[in-house]
Coordinates of C-alpha atoms in Angstrom, one line a residue:
Chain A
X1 CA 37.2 -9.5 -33.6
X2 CA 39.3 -6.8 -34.8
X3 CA 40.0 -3.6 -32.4
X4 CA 43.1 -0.8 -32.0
X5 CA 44.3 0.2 -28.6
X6 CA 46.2 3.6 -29.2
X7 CA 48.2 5.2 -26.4
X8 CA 45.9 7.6 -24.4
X9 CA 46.3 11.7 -25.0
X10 CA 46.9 14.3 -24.7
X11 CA 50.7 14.2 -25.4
X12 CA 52.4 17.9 -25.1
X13 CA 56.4 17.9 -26.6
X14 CA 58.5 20.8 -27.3
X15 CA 59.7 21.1 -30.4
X16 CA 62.6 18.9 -31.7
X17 CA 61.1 16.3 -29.3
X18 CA 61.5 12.4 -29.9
X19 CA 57.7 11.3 -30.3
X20 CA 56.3 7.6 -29.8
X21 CA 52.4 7.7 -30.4
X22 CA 51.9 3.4 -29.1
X23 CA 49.5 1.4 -30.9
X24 CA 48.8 -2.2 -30.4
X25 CA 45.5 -4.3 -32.7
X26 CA 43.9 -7.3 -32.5
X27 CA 42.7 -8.9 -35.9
X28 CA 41.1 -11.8 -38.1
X29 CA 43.5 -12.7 -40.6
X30 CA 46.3 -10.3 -41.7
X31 CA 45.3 -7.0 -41.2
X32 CA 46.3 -3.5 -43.5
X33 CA 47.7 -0.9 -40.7
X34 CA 47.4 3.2 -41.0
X35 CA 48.0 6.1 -39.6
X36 CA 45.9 9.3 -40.5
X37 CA 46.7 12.5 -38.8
X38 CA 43.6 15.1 -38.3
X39 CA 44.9 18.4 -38.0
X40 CA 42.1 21.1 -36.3
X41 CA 38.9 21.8 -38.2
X42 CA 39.5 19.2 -41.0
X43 CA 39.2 16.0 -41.8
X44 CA 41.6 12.9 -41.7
X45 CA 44.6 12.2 -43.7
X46 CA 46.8 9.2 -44.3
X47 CA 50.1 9.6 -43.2
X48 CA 51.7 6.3 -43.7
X49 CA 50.7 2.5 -44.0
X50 CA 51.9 -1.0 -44.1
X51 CA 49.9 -3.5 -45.7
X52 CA 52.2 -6.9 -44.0
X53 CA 54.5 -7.9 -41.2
X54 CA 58.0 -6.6 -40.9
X55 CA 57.0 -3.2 -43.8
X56 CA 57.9 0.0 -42.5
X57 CA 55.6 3.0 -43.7
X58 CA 57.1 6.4 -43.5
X59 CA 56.3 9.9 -44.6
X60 CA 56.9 13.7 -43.4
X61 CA 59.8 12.1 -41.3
X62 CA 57.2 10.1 -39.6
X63 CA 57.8 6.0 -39.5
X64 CA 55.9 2.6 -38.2
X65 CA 56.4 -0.9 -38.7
X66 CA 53.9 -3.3 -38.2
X67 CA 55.3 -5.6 -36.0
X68 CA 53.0 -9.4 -36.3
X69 CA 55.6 -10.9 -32.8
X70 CA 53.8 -8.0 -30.6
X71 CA 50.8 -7.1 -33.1
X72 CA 51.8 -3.4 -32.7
X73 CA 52.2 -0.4 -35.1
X74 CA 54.1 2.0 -33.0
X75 CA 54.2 5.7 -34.3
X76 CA 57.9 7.4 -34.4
X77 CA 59.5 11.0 -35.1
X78 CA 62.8 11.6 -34.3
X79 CA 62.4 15.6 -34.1
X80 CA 58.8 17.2 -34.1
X81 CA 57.4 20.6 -35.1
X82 CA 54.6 22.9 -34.0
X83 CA 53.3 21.9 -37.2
X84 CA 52.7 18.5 -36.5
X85 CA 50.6 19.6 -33.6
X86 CA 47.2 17.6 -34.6
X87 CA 45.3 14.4 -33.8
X88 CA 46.6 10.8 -34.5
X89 CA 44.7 7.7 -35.4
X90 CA 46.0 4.7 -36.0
X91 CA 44.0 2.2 -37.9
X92 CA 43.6 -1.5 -39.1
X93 CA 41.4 -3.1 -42.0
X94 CA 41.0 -6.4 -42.8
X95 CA 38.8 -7.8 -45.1
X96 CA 36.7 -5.5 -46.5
X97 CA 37.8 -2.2 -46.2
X98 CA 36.0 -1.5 -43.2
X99 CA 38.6 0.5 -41.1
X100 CA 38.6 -0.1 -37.2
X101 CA 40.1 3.3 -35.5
X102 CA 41.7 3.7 -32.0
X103 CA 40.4 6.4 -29.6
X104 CA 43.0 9.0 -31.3
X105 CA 46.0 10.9 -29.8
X106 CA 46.2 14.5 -29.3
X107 CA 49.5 15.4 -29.9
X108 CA 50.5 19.2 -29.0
X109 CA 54.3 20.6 -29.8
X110 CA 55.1 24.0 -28.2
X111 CA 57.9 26.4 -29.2
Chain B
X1 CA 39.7 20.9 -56.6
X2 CA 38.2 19.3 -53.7
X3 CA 38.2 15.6 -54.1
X4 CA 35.7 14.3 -51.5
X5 CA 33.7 16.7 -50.4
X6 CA 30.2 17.3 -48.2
X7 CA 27.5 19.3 -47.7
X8 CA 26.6 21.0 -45.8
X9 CA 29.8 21.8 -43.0
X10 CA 27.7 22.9 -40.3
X11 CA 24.3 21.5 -39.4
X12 CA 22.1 23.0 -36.5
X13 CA 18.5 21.4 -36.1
X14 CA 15.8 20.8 -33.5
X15 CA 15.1 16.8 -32.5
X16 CA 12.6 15.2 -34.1
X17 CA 13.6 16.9 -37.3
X18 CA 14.3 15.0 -40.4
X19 CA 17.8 16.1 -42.4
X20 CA 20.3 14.7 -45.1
X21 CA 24.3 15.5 -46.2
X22 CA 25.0 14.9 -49.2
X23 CA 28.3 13.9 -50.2
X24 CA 30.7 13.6 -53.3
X25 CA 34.2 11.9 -54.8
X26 CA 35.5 13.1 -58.0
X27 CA 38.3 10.5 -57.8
X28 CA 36.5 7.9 -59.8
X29 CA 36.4 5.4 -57.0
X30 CA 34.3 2.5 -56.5
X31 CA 33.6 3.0 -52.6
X32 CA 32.5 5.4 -50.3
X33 CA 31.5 5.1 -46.6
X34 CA 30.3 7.3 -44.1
X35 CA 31.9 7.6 -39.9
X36 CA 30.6 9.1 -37.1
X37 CA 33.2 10.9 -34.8
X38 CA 31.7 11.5 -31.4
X39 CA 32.3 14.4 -29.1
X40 CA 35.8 12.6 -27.5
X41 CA 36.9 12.3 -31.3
X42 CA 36.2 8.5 -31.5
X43 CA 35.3 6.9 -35.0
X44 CA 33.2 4.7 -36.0
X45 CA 31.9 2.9 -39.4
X46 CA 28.5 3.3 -40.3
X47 CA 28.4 2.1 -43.8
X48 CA 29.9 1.3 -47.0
X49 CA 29.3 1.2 -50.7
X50 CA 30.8 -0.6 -53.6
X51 CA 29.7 0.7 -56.6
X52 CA 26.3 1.9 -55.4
X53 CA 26.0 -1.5 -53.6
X54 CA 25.4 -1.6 -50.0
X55 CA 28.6 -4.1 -48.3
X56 CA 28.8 -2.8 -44.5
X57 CA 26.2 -1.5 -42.2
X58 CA 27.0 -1.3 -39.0
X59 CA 24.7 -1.7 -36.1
X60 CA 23.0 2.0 -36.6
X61 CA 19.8 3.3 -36.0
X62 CA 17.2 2.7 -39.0
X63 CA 17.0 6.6 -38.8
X64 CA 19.9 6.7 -40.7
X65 CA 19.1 5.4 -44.8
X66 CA 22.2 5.4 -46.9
X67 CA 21.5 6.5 -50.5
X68 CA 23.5 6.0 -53.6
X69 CA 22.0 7.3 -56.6
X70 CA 25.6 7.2 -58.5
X71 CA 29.4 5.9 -58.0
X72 CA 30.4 9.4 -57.0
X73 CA 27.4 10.2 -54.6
X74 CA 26.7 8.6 -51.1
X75 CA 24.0 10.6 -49.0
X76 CA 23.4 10.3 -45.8
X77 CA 19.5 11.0 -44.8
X78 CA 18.7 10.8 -40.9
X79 CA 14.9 10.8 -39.8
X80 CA 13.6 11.9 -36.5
X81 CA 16.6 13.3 -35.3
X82 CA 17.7 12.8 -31.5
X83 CA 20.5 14.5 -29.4
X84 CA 22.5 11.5 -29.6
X85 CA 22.9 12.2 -33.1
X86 CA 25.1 15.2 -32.2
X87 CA 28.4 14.4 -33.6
X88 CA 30.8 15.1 -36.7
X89 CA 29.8 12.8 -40.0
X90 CA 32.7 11.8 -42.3
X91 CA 32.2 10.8 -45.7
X92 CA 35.5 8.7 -47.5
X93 CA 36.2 7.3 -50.1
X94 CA 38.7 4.3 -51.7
X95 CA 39.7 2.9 -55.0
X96 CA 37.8 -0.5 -53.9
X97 CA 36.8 -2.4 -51.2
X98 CA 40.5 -4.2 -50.9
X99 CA 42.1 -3.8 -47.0
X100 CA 45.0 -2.2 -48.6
X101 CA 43.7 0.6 -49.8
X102 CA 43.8 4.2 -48.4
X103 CA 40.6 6.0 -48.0
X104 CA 40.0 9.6 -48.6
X105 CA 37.8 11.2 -46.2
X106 CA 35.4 14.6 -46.7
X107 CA 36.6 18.0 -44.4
X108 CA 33.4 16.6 -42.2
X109 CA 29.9 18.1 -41.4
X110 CA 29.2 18.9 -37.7
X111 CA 25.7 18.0 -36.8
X112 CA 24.0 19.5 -33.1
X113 CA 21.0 18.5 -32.5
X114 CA 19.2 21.0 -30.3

């Protein structure tokens, strides 16, 4: 079957912090792969995908690669800002367009 | 210009009580879907529509009936409400029912079921 396993929360940085968000998926097939960021009181938006092995998404200095070796899709930011403070998903969807989510990360950055 | 939006945002209701959100995409796409987040923020497909066609539905209540009366419309009615039901409802939407595509979700409507 198809399932994410996303690194567990809450995750508190200080700003200008190097963040790694992990996220591993099991899948049928070959699987699309997403990140969508929730940020308080709304609802989610994409943030980067990669739709087959070896692409690397990016956005808002953000970056993953979906990795088919070690089925993983590991979220990176080389500096973070209170602004980024929000909740992480990552995300597969195979087939049709049915997306499976992980549990979500709750990623805090303080001043 | 909102481009998936719900109504209403906030919905506060006794059990036992019947209710719907409606929901609408003015992105021209062929597929919507509705998700339950639950009170730890987990997500969860309920169903999906492809052009007013029902293609998932997950294992969820019969309470819950999907309606599609257009390409930009997907309600959601639930029957007999219960305080399981207590949860945020996201409506999405996508160009089409390909893997690849991003969806777009609604700004969500928190249900409490009292």
């Amino acid at each position: 079957g198809n399932s994410v396993t996303q690194m567990e929360g809450p995750v508190t940085l200080s700003e200008e912090a190097f963040l790694t968000i992990n996220c591993t998926y099991t899948a049928t097939g070959y699987p699309s792969l997403f990140w969508y960021v929730q940020y308080p009181g709304e609802g989610l938006q994409l943030l980067l995908k990669a739709t087959k092995a070896d692409d690397k998404g990016s956005n808002k200095g953000f970056e993953a690669t979906y990795r088919k070796e070690t089925t993983s899709f590991h979220l990176e930011k080389g500096s973070v800002q209170v602004s980024d403070s929000a909740v992480y998903f990552c995300a597969l969807s195979a087939g049709a367009n049915n997306l499976f989510f992980g549990t979500g990360t709750r990623l805090t950055v303080i001043p | 210009d909102t481009a998936v939006s719900q109504t209403p945002k906030y919905l506060v209701t006794q059990m036992g009580n019947d209710k719907s959100i409606k929901c609408e995409q003015n992105l021209g796409h062929d597929t919507m879907y509705w998700y339950k987040q639950d009170s730890k923020k987990f997500l969860k497909i309920m169903f999906s529509y492809n052009n007013k066609e029902l293609i998932i539905n997950e294992t969820v209540p019969n309470r819950f009936s999907p309606k599609s009366p257009d390409k930009a419309h997907l309600n959601l009615h639930i029957n007999s409400l219960e305080l399981g039901d207590s949860a945020v409802y996201f409506c999405a939407s996508s160009p089409d029912a390909s893997s690849y595509n991003e969806q777009f979700f609604g700004p969500g409507t928190r249900l409490t079921v009292l």
